[in-house]
PDB file of C-alpha atoms and ligand atoms in Angstrom:
ATOM      1  CA  UNK A  10      10.005 -10.827  13.251  1.00  0.00           C
ATOM      2  CA  UNK A  11       9.493  -9.893  16.909  1.00  0.00           C
ATOM      3  CA  UNK A  12      10.757 -12.429  19.414  1.00  0.00           C
ATOM      4  CA  UNK A  13       8.065 -14.026  21.508  1.00  0.00           C
ATOM      5  CA  UNK A  14       8.128 -14.878  25.204  1.00  0.00           C
ATOM      6  CA  UNK A  15       5.713 -16.869  27.330  1.00  0.00           C
ATOM      7  CA  UNK A  16       4.678 -15.073  30.524  1.00  0.00           C
ATOM      8  CA  UNK A  17       2.147 -16.637  32.884  1.00  0.00           C
ATOM      9  CA  UNK A  18      -0.184 -18.093  30.277  1.00  0.00           C
ATOM     10  CA  UNK A  19       0.286 -15.591  27.451  1.00  0.00           C
ATOM     11  CA  UNK A  20       2.621 -15.382  24.454  1.00  0.00           C
ATOM     12  CA  UNK A  21       3.804 -11.779  24.161  1.00  0.00           C
ATOM     13  CA  UNK A  22       6.460  -9.872  22.212  1.00  0.00           C
ATOM     14  CA  UNK A  23       9.712 -10.178  24.160  1.00  0.00           C
ATOM     15  CA  UNK A  24      10.158  -6.383  24.105  1.00  0.00           C
ATOM     16  CA  UNK A  25       6.858  -5.982  25.969  1.00  0.00           C
ATOM     17  CA  UNK A  26       7.214  -8.985  28.286  1.00  0.00           C
ATOM     18  CA  UNK A  27       7.502  -8.064  31.944  1.00  0.00           C
ATOM     19  CA  UNK A  28       6.810  -9.200  35.460  1.00  0.00           C
ATOM     20  CA  UNK A  29       5.473  -7.431  38.512  1.00  0.00           C
ATOM     21  CA  UNK A  30       8.197  -5.663  40.532  1.00  0.00           C
ATOM     22  CA  UNK A  31       6.983  -7.566  43.584  1.00  0.00           C
ATOM     23  CA  UNK A  32       7.702 -10.889  41.937  1.00  0.00           C
ATOM     24  CA  UNK A  33       9.833 -12.811  44.424  1.00  0.00           C
ATOM     25  CA  UNK A  34      12.221 -13.725  41.636  1.00  0.00           C
ATOM     26  CA  UNK A  35      12.959 -10.034  41.134  1.00  0.00           C
ATOM     27  CA  UNK A  36      13.038  -9.233  44.875  1.00  0.00           C
ATOM     28  CA  UNK A  37      14.792 -12.295  46.328  1.00  0.00           C
ATOM     29  CA  UNK A  38      15.977 -14.513  43.445  1.00  0.00           C
ATOM     30  CA  UNK A  39      13.369 -16.889  44.901  1.00  0.00           C
ATOM     31  CA  UNK A  40      13.021 -19.189  41.925  1.00  0.00           C
ATOM     32  CA  UNK A  41      14.507 -21.881  39.708  1.00  0.00           C
ATOM     33  CA  UNK A  42      15.335 -22.235  36.031  1.00  0.00           C
ATOM     34  CA  UNK A  43      16.263 -24.680  33.307  1.00  0.00           C
ATOM     35  CA  UNK A  44      17.948 -24.360  29.935  1.00  0.00           C
ATOM     36  CA  UNK A  45      17.056 -26.969  27.303  1.00  0.00           C
ATOM     37  CA  UNK A  46      18.627 -27.374  23.920  1.00  0.00           C
ATOM     38  CA  UNK A  47      16.591 -27.948  20.775  1.00  0.00           C
ATOM     39  CA  UNK A  48      18.447 -29.123  17.669  1.00  0.00           C
ATOM     40  CA  UNK A  49      16.699 -29.553  14.326  1.00  0.00           C
ATOM     41  CA  UNK A  50      13.313 -29.372  16.025  1.00  0.00           C
ATOM     42  CA  UNK A  51      14.087 -31.961  18.694  1.00  0.00           C
ATOM     43  CA  UNK A  52      14.610 -31.394  22.394  1.00  0.00           C
ATOM     44  CA  UNK A  53      17.803 -33.002  23.656  1.00  0.00           C
ATOM     45  CA  UNK A  54      17.811 -34.552  27.123  1.00  0.00           C
ATOM     46  CA  UNK A  55      14.287 -33.214  27.699  1.00  0.00           C
ATOM     47  CA  UNK A  56      13.313 -35.820  30.288  1.00  0.00           C
ATOM     48  CA  UNK A  57      16.431 -35.109  32.345  1.00  0.00           C
ATOM     49  CA  UNK A  58      15.860 -31.363  32.310  1.00  0.00           C
ATOM     50  CA  UNK A  59      12.199 -31.748  33.299  1.00  0.00           C
ATOM     51  CA  UNK A  60      13.142 -34.118  36.120  1.00  0.00           C
ATOM     52  CA  UNK A  61      15.717 -31.659  37.482  1.00  0.00           C
ATOM     53  CA  UNK A  62      13.171 -28.813  37.142  1.00  0.00           C
ATOM     54  CA  UNK A  63      10.841 -30.796  39.407  1.00  0.00           C
ATOM     55  CA  UNK A  64      13.640 -31.568  41.882  1.00  0.00           C
ATOM     56  CA  UNK A  65      14.686 -27.888  42.088  1.00  0.00           C
ATOM     57  CA  UNK A  66      11.087 -26.761  42.648  1.00  0.00           C
ATOM     58  CA  UNK A  67      10.537 -29.429  45.303  1.00  0.00           C
ATOM     59  CA  UNK A  68      13.779 -28.523  47.080  1.00  0.00           C
ATOM     60  CA  UNK A  69      12.556 -24.935  47.449  1.00  0.00           C
ATOM     61  CA  UNK A  70       8.900 -25.881  48.096  1.00  0.00           C
ATOM     62  CA  UNK A  71       7.702 -23.974  45.024  1.00  0.00           C
ATOM     63  CA  UNK A  72       4.565 -25.444  43.440  1.00  0.00           C
ATOM     64  CA  UNK A  73       4.763 -26.497  39.795  1.00  0.00           C
ATOM     65  CA  UNK A  74       3.255 -23.533  37.908  1.00  0.00           C
ATOM     66  CA  UNK A  75       1.805 -25.945  35.315  1.00  0.00           C
ATOM     67  CA  UNK A  76       1.969 -29.706  34.783  1.00  0.00           C
ATOM     68  CA  UNK A  77       4.959 -31.208  32.977  1.00  0.00           C
ATOM     69  CA  UNK A  78       2.616 -32.138  30.148  1.00  0.00           C
ATOM     70  CA  UNK A  79       1.474 -28.524  29.758  1.00  0.00           C
ATOM     71  CA  UNK A  80       5.045 -27.302  30.158  1.00  0.00           C
ATOM     72  CA  UNK A  81       6.208 -29.498  27.268  1.00  0.00           C
ATOM     73  CA  UNK A  82       3.509 -27.924  25.084  1.00  0.00           C
ATOM     74  CA  UNK A  83       4.651 -24.414  26.058  1.00  0.00           C
ATOM     75  CA  UNK A  84       8.298 -25.357  25.417  1.00  0.00           C
ATOM     76  CA  UNK A  85       7.387 -26.497  21.910  1.00  0.00           C
ATOM     77  CA  UNK A  86       5.171 -23.490  21.275  1.00  0.00           C
ATOM     78  CA  UNK A  87       7.776 -20.942  22.309  1.00  0.00           C
ATOM     79  CA  UNK A  88      10.210 -22.519  19.821  1.00  0.00           C
ATOM     80  CA  UNK A  89       7.565 -22.634  17.088  1.00  0.00           C
ATOM     81  CA  UNK A  90       6.319 -19.076  17.658  1.00  0.00           C
ATOM     82  CA  UNK A  91       9.887 -17.801  17.355  1.00  0.00           C
ATOM     83  CA  UNK A  92      10.196 -19.795  14.109  1.00  0.00           C
ATOM     84  CA  UNK A  93      13.300 -21.524  15.374  1.00  0.00           C
ATOM     85  CA  UNK A  94      14.594 -24.909  14.395  1.00  0.00           C
ATOM     86  CA  UNK A  95      17.496 -25.008  16.826  1.00  0.00           C
ATOM     87  CA  UNK A  96      17.211 -23.041  20.038  1.00  0.00           C
ATOM     88  CA  UNK A  97      18.049 -22.655  23.673  1.00  0.00           C
ATOM     89  CA  UNK A  98      14.828 -22.622  25.656  1.00  0.00           C
ATOM     90  CA  UNK A  99      15.059 -20.801  28.971  1.00  0.00           C
ATOM     91  CA  UNK A 100      12.365 -21.438  31.556  1.00  0.00           C
ATOM     92  CA  UNK A 101      12.048 -19.867  34.972  1.00  0.00           C
ATOM     93  CA  UNK A 102       9.581 -20.316  37.805  1.00  0.00           C
ATOM     94  CA  UNK A 103       9.441 -18.113  40.872  1.00  0.00           C
ATOM     95  CA  UNK A 104       7.399 -18.273  44.062  1.00  0.00           C
ATOM     96  CA  UNK A 105       5.158 -15.558  42.651  1.00  0.00           C
ATOM     97  CA  UNK A 106       4.092 -12.004  43.417  1.00  0.00           C
ATOM     98  CA  UNK A 107       3.566 -10.855  47.001  1.00  0.00           C
ATOM     99  CA  UNK A 108       4.354  -7.790  49.132  1.00  0.00           C
ATOM    100  CA  UNK A 109       8.064  -7.928  49.933  1.00  0.00           C
ATOM    101  CA  UNK A 110       8.518  -9.999  53.069  1.00  0.00           C
ATOM    102  CA  UNK A 111      11.065 -12.769  53.592  1.00  0.00           C
ATOM    103  CA  UNK A 112       8.814 -15.681  54.699  1.00  0.00           C
ATOM    104  CA  UNK A 113       6.950 -17.572  51.967  1.00  0.00           C
ATOM    105  CA  UNK A 114       3.624 -15.969  51.028  1.00  0.00           C
ATOM    106  CA  UNK A 115       0.506 -18.098  51.581  1.00  0.00           C
ATOM    107  CA  UNK A 116      -0.772 -20.782  49.230  1.00  0.00           C
ATOM    108  CA  UNK A 117      -3.035 -18.238  47.540  1.00  0.00           C
ATOM    109  CA  UNK A 118       0.019 -16.854  45.729  1.00  0.00           C
ATOM    110  CA  UNK A 119       0.614 -18.678  42.435  1.00  0.00           C
ATOM    111  CA  UNK A 120       4.109 -19.284  41.122  1.00  0.00           C
ATOM    112  CA  UNK A 121       5.180 -17.271  38.065  1.00  0.00           C
ATOM    113  CA  UNK A 122       6.363 -18.933  34.872  1.00  0.00           C
ATOM    114  CA  UNK A 123       8.382 -17.388  32.060  1.00  0.00           C
ATOM    115  CA  UNK A 124       9.871 -19.012  28.939  1.00  0.00           C
ATOM    116  CA  UNK A 125      12.020 -17.616  26.150  1.00  0.00           C
ATOM    117  CA  UNK A 126      13.747 -19.200  23.150  1.00  0.00           C
ATOM    118  CA  UNK A 127      16.907 -17.969  21.471  1.00  0.00           C
ATOM    119  CA  UNK A 128      18.556 -19.181  18.293  1.00  0.00           C
ATOM    120  CA  UNK A 129      21.223 -21.852  18.629  1.00  0.00           C
ATOM    121  CA  UNK A 130      23.552 -22.905  15.826  1.00  0.00           C
ATOM    122  CA  UNK A 131      25.226 -26.266  16.188  1.00  0.00           C
ATOM    123  CA  UNK A 132      27.720 -25.266  13.447  1.00  0.00           C
ATOM    124  CA  UNK A 133      28.886 -22.312  15.584  1.00  0.00           C
ATOM    125  CA  UNK A 134      29.302 -24.560  18.577  1.00  0.00           C
ATOM    126  CA  UNK A 135      31.261 -27.046  16.442  1.00  0.00           C
ATOM    127  CA  UNK A 136      33.532 -24.238  15.249  1.00  0.00           C
ATOM    128  CA  UNK A 137      34.265 -23.193  18.824  1.00  0.00           C
ATOM    129  CA  UNK A 138      34.865 -26.830  19.769  1.00  0.00           C
ATOM    130  CA  UNK A 139      37.382 -27.188  16.934  1.00  0.00           C
ATOM    131  CA  UNK A 140      39.529 -24.533  18.643  1.00  0.00           C
ATOM    132  CA  UNK A 141      38.604 -25.226  22.266  1.00  0.00           C
ATOM    133  CA  UNK A 142      38.137 -22.649  25.002  1.00  0.00           C
ATOM    134  CA  UNK A 143      40.353 -21.181  27.705  1.00  0.00           C
ATOM    135  CA  UNK A 144      39.266 -21.192  31.317  1.00  0.00           C
ATOM    136  CA  UNK A 145      40.405 -19.166  34.285  1.00  0.00           C
ATOM    137  CA  UNK A 146      40.031 -20.196  37.918  1.00  0.00           C
ATOM    138  CA  UNK A 147      38.145 -18.382  40.656  1.00  0.00           C
ATOM    139  CA  UNK A 148      37.212 -19.168  44.253  1.00  0.00           C
ATOM    140  CA  UNK A 149      33.904 -21.005  44.644  1.00  0.00           C
ATOM    141  CA  UNK A 150      32.040 -18.605  46.926  1.00  0.00           C
ATOM    142  CA  UNK A 151      28.567 -20.049  46.273  1.00  0.00           C
ATOM    143  CA  UNK A 152      26.100 -21.313  48.881  1.00  0.00           C
ATOM    144  CA  UNK A 153      26.036 -24.909  50.106  1.00  0.00           C
ATOM    145  CA  UNK A 154      23.134 -26.152  47.887  1.00  0.00           C
ATOM    146  CA  UNK A 155      24.263 -25.465  44.339  1.00  0.00           C
ATOM    147  CA  UNK A 156      22.665 -28.769  43.297  1.00  0.00           C
ATOM    148  CA  UNK A 157      19.426 -26.733  43.192  1.00  0.00           C
ATOM    149  CA  UNK A 158      19.198 -24.842  39.902  1.00  0.00           C
ATOM    150  CA  UNK A 159      18.292 -21.584  41.602  1.00  0.00           C
ATOM    151  CA  UNK A 160      18.167 -18.239  39.771  1.00  0.00           C
ATOM    152  CA  UNK A 161      20.376 -16.794  42.521  1.00  0.00           C
ATOM    153  CA  UNK A 162      23.597 -16.666  40.487  1.00  0.00           C
ATOM    154  CA  UNK A 163      25.673 -13.697  41.708  1.00  0.00           C
ATOM    155  CA  UNK A 164      28.878 -15.683  42.419  1.00  0.00           C
ATOM    156  CA  UNK A 165      28.521 -17.387  39.031  1.00  0.00           C
ATOM    157  CA  UNK A 166      28.117 -14.149  37.105  1.00  0.00           C
ATOM    158  CA  UNK A 167      31.003 -12.464  38.929  1.00  0.00           C
ATOM    159  CA  UNK A 168      33.332 -15.331  38.022  1.00  0.00           C
ATOM    160  CA  UNK A 169      32.019 -15.479  34.432  1.00  0.00           C
ATOM    161  CA  UNK A 170      32.580 -11.739  34.061  1.00  0.00           C
ATOM    162  CA  UNK A 171      36.164 -12.210  35.290  1.00  0.00           C
ATOM    163  CA  UNK A 172      36.584 -14.986  32.698  1.00  0.00           C
ATOM    164  CA  UNK A 173      35.269 -12.789  29.931  1.00  0.00           C
ATOM    165  CA  UNK A 174      37.570  -9.924  30.921  1.00  0.00           C
ATOM    166  CA  UNK A 175      40.478 -12.366  30.768  1.00  0.00           C
ATOM    167  CA  UNK A 176      39.431 -13.481  27.275  1.00  0.00           C
ATOM    168  CA  UNK A 177      38.354 -16.910  28.578  1.00  0.00           C
ATOM    169  CA  UNK A 178      35.121 -18.791  27.962  1.00  0.00           C
ATOM    170  CA  UNK A 179      34.548 -20.098  31.469  1.00  0.00           C
ATOM    171  CA  UNK A 180      35.812 -19.939  35.052  1.00  0.00           C
ATOM    172  CA  UNK A 181      36.453 -23.156  36.961  1.00  0.00           C
ATOM    173  CA  UNK A 182      35.566 -22.753  40.607  1.00  0.00           C
ATOM    174  CA  UNK A 183      37.909 -23.863  43.382  1.00  0.00           C
ATOM    175  CA  UNK A 184      36.832 -24.991  46.824  1.00  0.00           C
ATOM    176  CA  UNK A 185      39.372 -26.358  49.339  1.00  0.00           C
ATOM    177  CA  UNK A 186      41.864 -26.856  46.518  1.00  0.00           C
ATOM    178  CA  UNK A 187      39.449 -28.884  44.375  1.00  0.00           C
ATOM    179  CA  UNK A 188      37.779 -27.869  41.116  1.00  0.00           C
ATOM    180  CA  UNK A 189      34.057 -28.167  41.755  1.00  0.00           C
ATOM    181  CA  UNK A 190      32.654 -27.109  38.354  1.00  0.00           C
ATOM    182  CA  UNK A 191      32.354 -24.132  36.015  1.00  0.00           C
ATOM    183  CA  UNK A 192      30.053 -21.150  36.508  1.00  0.00           C
ATOM    184  CA  UNK A 193      27.559 -22.673  34.078  1.00  0.00           C
ATOM    185  CA  UNK A 194      29.039 -26.063  33.204  1.00  0.00           C
ATOM    186  CA  UNK A 195      30.545 -29.203  34.712  1.00  0.00           C
ATOM    187  CA  UNK A 196      34.323 -29.710  34.666  1.00  0.00           C
ATOM    188  CA  UNK A 197      36.145 -32.832  33.490  1.00  0.00           C
ATOM    189  CA  UNK A 198      39.739 -33.931  32.943  1.00  0.00           C
ATOM    190  CA  UNK A 199      41.429 -36.905  31.321  1.00  0.00           C
ATOM    191  CA  UNK A 200      44.220 -38.060  33.630  1.00  0.00           C
ATOM    192  CA  UNK A 201      47.543 -39.704  32.781  1.00  0.00           C
ATOM    193  CA  UNK A 202      45.887 -43.145  32.926  1.00  0.00           C
ATOM    194  CA  UNK A 203      43.363 -42.063  30.291  1.00  0.00           C
ATOM    195  CA  UNK A 204      40.486 -42.041  32.805  1.00  0.00           C
ATOM    196  CA  UNK A 205      37.813 -39.375  32.867  1.00  0.00           C
ATOM    197  CA  UNK A 206      37.629 -37.580  36.187  1.00  0.00           C
ATOM    198  CA  UNK A 207      34.783 -35.309  37.280  1.00  0.00           C
ATOM    199  CA  UNK A 208      33.526 -34.043  40.634  1.00  0.00           C
ATOM    200  CA  UNK A 209      30.973 -36.405  42.221  1.00  0.00           C
ATOM    201  CA  UNK A 210      27.339 -35.354  42.427  1.00  0.00           C
ATOM    202  CA  UNK A 211      26.118 -33.965  45.740  1.00  0.00           C
ATOM    203  CA  UNK A 212      25.355 -30.547  47.180  1.00  0.00           C
ATOM    204  CA  UNK A 213      28.639 -28.999  45.887  1.00  0.00           C
ATOM    205  CA  UNK A 214      27.883 -29.104  42.141  1.00  0.00           C
ATOM    206  CA  UNK A 215      24.873 -28.849  39.891  1.00  0.00           C
ATOM    207  CA  UNK A 216      24.286 -32.350  38.569  1.00  0.00           C
ATOM    208  CA  UNK A 217      24.417 -31.554  34.855  1.00  0.00           C
ATOM    209  CA  UNK A 218      22.012 -33.328  32.546  1.00  0.00           C
ATOM    210  CA  UNK A 219      24.708 -33.281  29.855  1.00  0.00           C
ATOM    211  CA  UNK A 220      27.088 -34.787  32.455  1.00  0.00           C
ATOM    212  CA  UNK A 221      24.599 -37.590  33.072  1.00  0.00           C
ATOM    213  CA  UNK A 222      24.197 -38.436  29.391  1.00  0.00           C
ATOM    214  CA  UNK A 223      27.951 -38.239  28.869  1.00  0.00           C
ATOM    215  CA  UNK A 224      28.513 -40.741  31.689  1.00  0.00           C
ATOM    216  CA  UNK A 225      26.282 -43.082  29.721  1.00  0.00           C
ATOM    217  CA  UNK A 226      28.243 -42.386  26.495  1.00  0.00           C
ATOM    218  CA  UNK A 227      31.564 -43.039  28.254  1.00  0.00           C
ATOM    219  CA  UNK A 228      30.243 -46.356  29.572  1.00  0.00           C
ATOM    220  CA  UNK A 229      29.135 -47.362  26.057  1.00  0.00           C
ATOM    221  CA  UNK A 230      32.598 -46.509  24.729  1.00  0.00           C
ATOM    222  CA  UNK A 231      34.160 -48.459  27.617  1.00  0.00           C
ATOM    223  CA  UNK A 232      35.983 -45.398  28.855  1.00  0.00           C
ATOM    224  CA  UNK A 233      36.618 -45.519  32.587  1.00  0.00           C
ATOM    225  CA  UNK A 234      35.127 -42.663  34.595  1.00  0.00           C
ATOM    226  CA  UNK A 235      36.116 -41.798  38.134  1.00  0.00           C
ATOM    227  CA  UNK A 236      33.679 -39.502  39.926  1.00  0.00           C
ATOM    228  CA  UNK A 237      36.001 -37.911  42.457  1.00  0.00           C
ATOM    229  CA  UNK A 238      37.391 -34.510  43.296  1.00  0.00           C
ATOM    230  CA  UNK A 239      40.412 -33.309  41.369  1.00  0.00           C
ATOM    231  CA  UNK A 240      42.765 -30.485  42.279  1.00  0.00           C
ATOM    232  CA  UNK A 241      43.901 -27.542  40.185  1.00  0.00           C
ATOM    233  CA  UNK A 242      47.315 -29.248  39.950  1.00  0.00           C
ATOM    234  CA  UNK A 243      45.584 -32.396  38.586  1.00  0.00           C
ATOM    235  CA  UNK A 244      43.802 -30.245  36.020  1.00  0.00           C
ATOM    236  CA  UNK A 245      46.999 -28.482  34.959  1.00  0.00           C
ATOM    237  CA  UNK A 246      48.743 -31.848  34.525  1.00  0.00           C
ATOM    238  CA  UNK A 247      45.808 -33.452  32.686  1.00  0.00           C
ATOM    239  CA  UNK A 248      46.136 -34.897  29.205  1.00  0.00           C
ATOM    240  CA  UNK A 249      42.855 -33.310  28.227  1.00  0.00           C
ATOM    241  CA  UNK A 250      40.190 -31.186  29.819  1.00  0.00           C
ATOM    242  CA  UNK A 251      36.658 -30.270  28.841  1.00  0.00           C
ATOM    243  CA  UNK A 252      33.384 -28.907  30.120  1.00  0.00           C
ATOM    244  CA  UNK A 253      29.790 -29.982  29.613  1.00  0.00           C
ATOM    245  CA  UNK A 254      26.470 -28.129  29.556  1.00  0.00           C
ATOM    246  CA  UNK A 255      23.314 -27.996  27.477  1.00  0.00           C
ATOM    247  CA  UNK A 256      24.634 -24.797  25.873  1.00  0.00           C
ATOM    248  CA  UNK A 257      28.155 -26.103  25.160  1.00  0.00           C
ATOM    249  CA  UNK A 258      27.512 -29.847  24.778  1.00  0.00           C
ATOM    250  CA  UNK A 259      31.034 -31.224  25.271  1.00  0.00           C
ATOM    251  CA  UNK A 260      33.541 -28.380  24.907  1.00  0.00           C
ATOM    252  CA  UNK A 261      37.319 -28.892  24.914  1.00  0.00           C
ATOM    253  CA  UNK A 262      39.339 -26.778  27.353  1.00  0.00           C
ATOM    254  CA  UNK A 263      42.785 -25.980  25.958  1.00  0.00           C
ATOM    255  CA  UNK A 264      44.180 -23.643  28.611  1.00  0.00           C
ATOM    256  CA  UNK A 265      43.626 -23.235  32.344  1.00  0.00           C
ATOM    257  CA  UNK A 266      44.850 -19.889  33.625  1.00  0.00           C
ATOM    258  CA  UNK A 267      48.193 -19.585  31.795  1.00  0.00           C
ATOM    259  CA  UNK A 268      48.831 -23.350  31.469  1.00  0.00           C
ATOM    260  CA  UNK A 269      48.263 -25.115  28.142  1.00  0.00           C
ATOM    261  CA  UNK A 270      46.491 -28.442  28.543  1.00  0.00           C
ATOM    262  CA  UNK A 271      48.175 -31.234  26.607  1.00  0.00           C
ATOM    263  CA  UNK A 272      49.467 -29.715  23.388  1.00  0.00           C
ATOM    264  CA  UNK A 273      47.059 -26.806  23.663  1.00  0.00           C
ATOM    265  CA  UNK A 274      44.602 -28.274  21.170  1.00  0.00           C
ATOM    266  CA  UNK A 275      41.277 -30.069  21.718  1.00  0.00           C
ATOM    267  CA  UNK A 276      41.991 -33.594  22.944  1.00  0.00           C
ATOM    268  CA  UNK A 277      41.093 -36.653  20.843  1.00  0.00           C
ATOM    269  CA  UNK A 278      39.112 -38.344  23.609  1.00  0.00           C
ATOM    270  CA  UNK A 279      37.185 -35.134  24.224  1.00  0.00           C
ATOM    271  CA  UNK A 280      36.253 -34.904  20.552  1.00  0.00           C
ATOM    272  CA  UNK A 281      35.205 -38.558  20.492  1.00  0.00           C
ATOM    273  CA  UNK A 282      32.976 -37.911  23.469  1.00  0.00           C
ATOM    274  CA  UNK A 283      31.510 -34.812  21.858  1.00  0.00           C
ATOM    275  CA  UNK A 284      30.571 -36.826  18.780  1.00  0.00           C
ATOM    276  CA  UNK A 285      29.194 -39.638  20.936  1.00  0.00           C
ATOM    277  CA  UNK A 286      27.096 -37.159  22.919  1.00  0.00           C
ATOM    278  CA  UNK A 287      25.621 -35.631  19.755  1.00  0.00           C
ATOM    279  CA  UNK A 288      24.872 -39.104  18.349  1.00  0.00           C
ATOM    280  CA  UNK A 289      23.247 -40.216  21.591  1.00  0.00           C
ATOM    281  CA  UNK A 290      21.014 -37.133  21.845  1.00  0.00           C
ATOM    282  CA  UNK A 291      19.910 -37.448  18.236  1.00  0.00           C
ATOM    283  CA  UNK A 292      19.157 -41.149  18.732  1.00  0.00           C
ATOM    284  CA  UNK A 293      17.190 -40.564  21.944  1.00  0.00           C
ATOM    285  CA  UNK A 294      15.181 -37.705  20.441  1.00  0.00           C
ATOM    286  CA  UNK A 295      14.506 -39.402  17.115  1.00  0.00           C
TER     287      UNK A 295
HETATM  288  C1  LIG B   2      26.648 -24.319  37.686  1.00  0.00           C
HETATM  289  C2  LIG B   2      26.311 -25.237  36.562  1.00  0.00           C
HETATM  290  N1  LIG B   2      26.894 -26.445  36.507  1.00  0.00           N
HETATM  291  C3  LIG B   2      26.643 -27.311  35.510  1.00  0.00           C
HETATM  292  C4  LIG B   2      25.781 -26.969  34.478  1.00  0.00           C
HETATM  293  C5  LIG B   2      25.535 -27.948  33.356  1.00  0.00           C
HETATM  294  O1  LIG B   2      24.239 -28.461  33.442  1.00  0.00           O
HETATM  295  P1  LIG B   2      23.493 -29.029  32.151  1.00  0.00           P
HETATM  296  O2  LIG B   2      24.416 -30.043  31.560  1.00  0.00           O
HETATM  297  O3  LIG B   2      22.262 -29.632  32.695  1.00  0.00           O
HETATM  298  O4  LIG B   2      23.261 -27.872  31.248  1.00  0.00           O
HETATM  299  C6  LIG B   2      25.144 -25.724  34.491  1.00  0.00           C
HETATM  300  C7  LIG B   2      24.205 -25.364  33.432  1.00  0.00           C
HETATM  301  O5  LIG B   2      23.698 -24.294  33.357  1.00  0.00           O
HETATM  302  C8  LIG B   2      25.413 -24.835  35.563  1.00  0.00           C
HETATM  303  O6  LIG B   2      24.814 -23.637  35.626  1.00  0.00           O
END
C-alpha cells in the first residue's frame, strides 16, 4: 500500500508529495516541526506536543496553518490512511511560499503544512532499550534559541552523522564543559547520590515533552530530580545515564565515548523510569 502524506489540505501518495521550491522551509529552513508518538492507536503526550507546536510558531511569528482542533483531525487521519496502529507522526509548518527574500513575506502568504506517519514498533524500541545505546560527544555549535523546535537542524544532523559513523545511537552536545542535550533527545544522568540530573529548561535546550512527563513520573516515584547543568566528567562518573524523546521514550545510555557507564548495562532506575513513562502515557491516553 502506498504511503500517504498530508500536504496543504490534501492527502497524497508520499512518492508524489512535494512543495514549491520557493517554500521558505526549503529556502531558509523558516519553519517548525513536531514529532508525536502513537501507540496502539493512541497519541502519547499529544497535549504537550500541540502546546510546544504553538509556542514554536509564536516564537517565530508564523501563523497557525490550521486550528489545533483541525490539526488533531489531520494527525488522526494521516495515521488511519497509512493503516498504522503505532506510528511516529511528523508535522511541519513553514512560513509559506514567496519569492526568495530574507524579510518575512506579507500576510497574504499562507503558512505551509505537511504531515507524514511512519510505522513505530514498541517491541523494537524495547529490544534496543534492553541493550542500551552508546553515545559520543560533540561540540554544541547550535544557535542560541534551540528551545524553538525549528527545522533548521544542520548542527544536529552533523553530530548525529558523526555518532552513526562511530556506531553510536546519539551524540551528546557539549557547551562550556556542560552536556546540554542530545541531537534529538534530552540527556539525563543518575549521580552517586541516586538523584536524577538533567539540564534545566531555557534557551539552551529543547524542552522535551517526554522530559516533562518523566519529571512527573519521577515525582510520583519519589525520585529526587535536580535540574542543573552537569559536566562530561559527571556523566562519565554517573551510576546510570539515559536519554528521552518521543521516538526513544526513555532509552538507557551504556557508554559515553569510550567510557562504560556503571557496569555497561542499562541501569535499574532507568528501566523503572521507562516502565513508569509507558504506564503514564497509556493511562493519560486511555
Ligand atoms: C534537540 C532535541 N532535544 C530534545 C528532544 C526531545 O523532545 P521530545 O521529548 O519532545 O521528543 C528532541 C526531539 O526531537 C530534540 O530534537
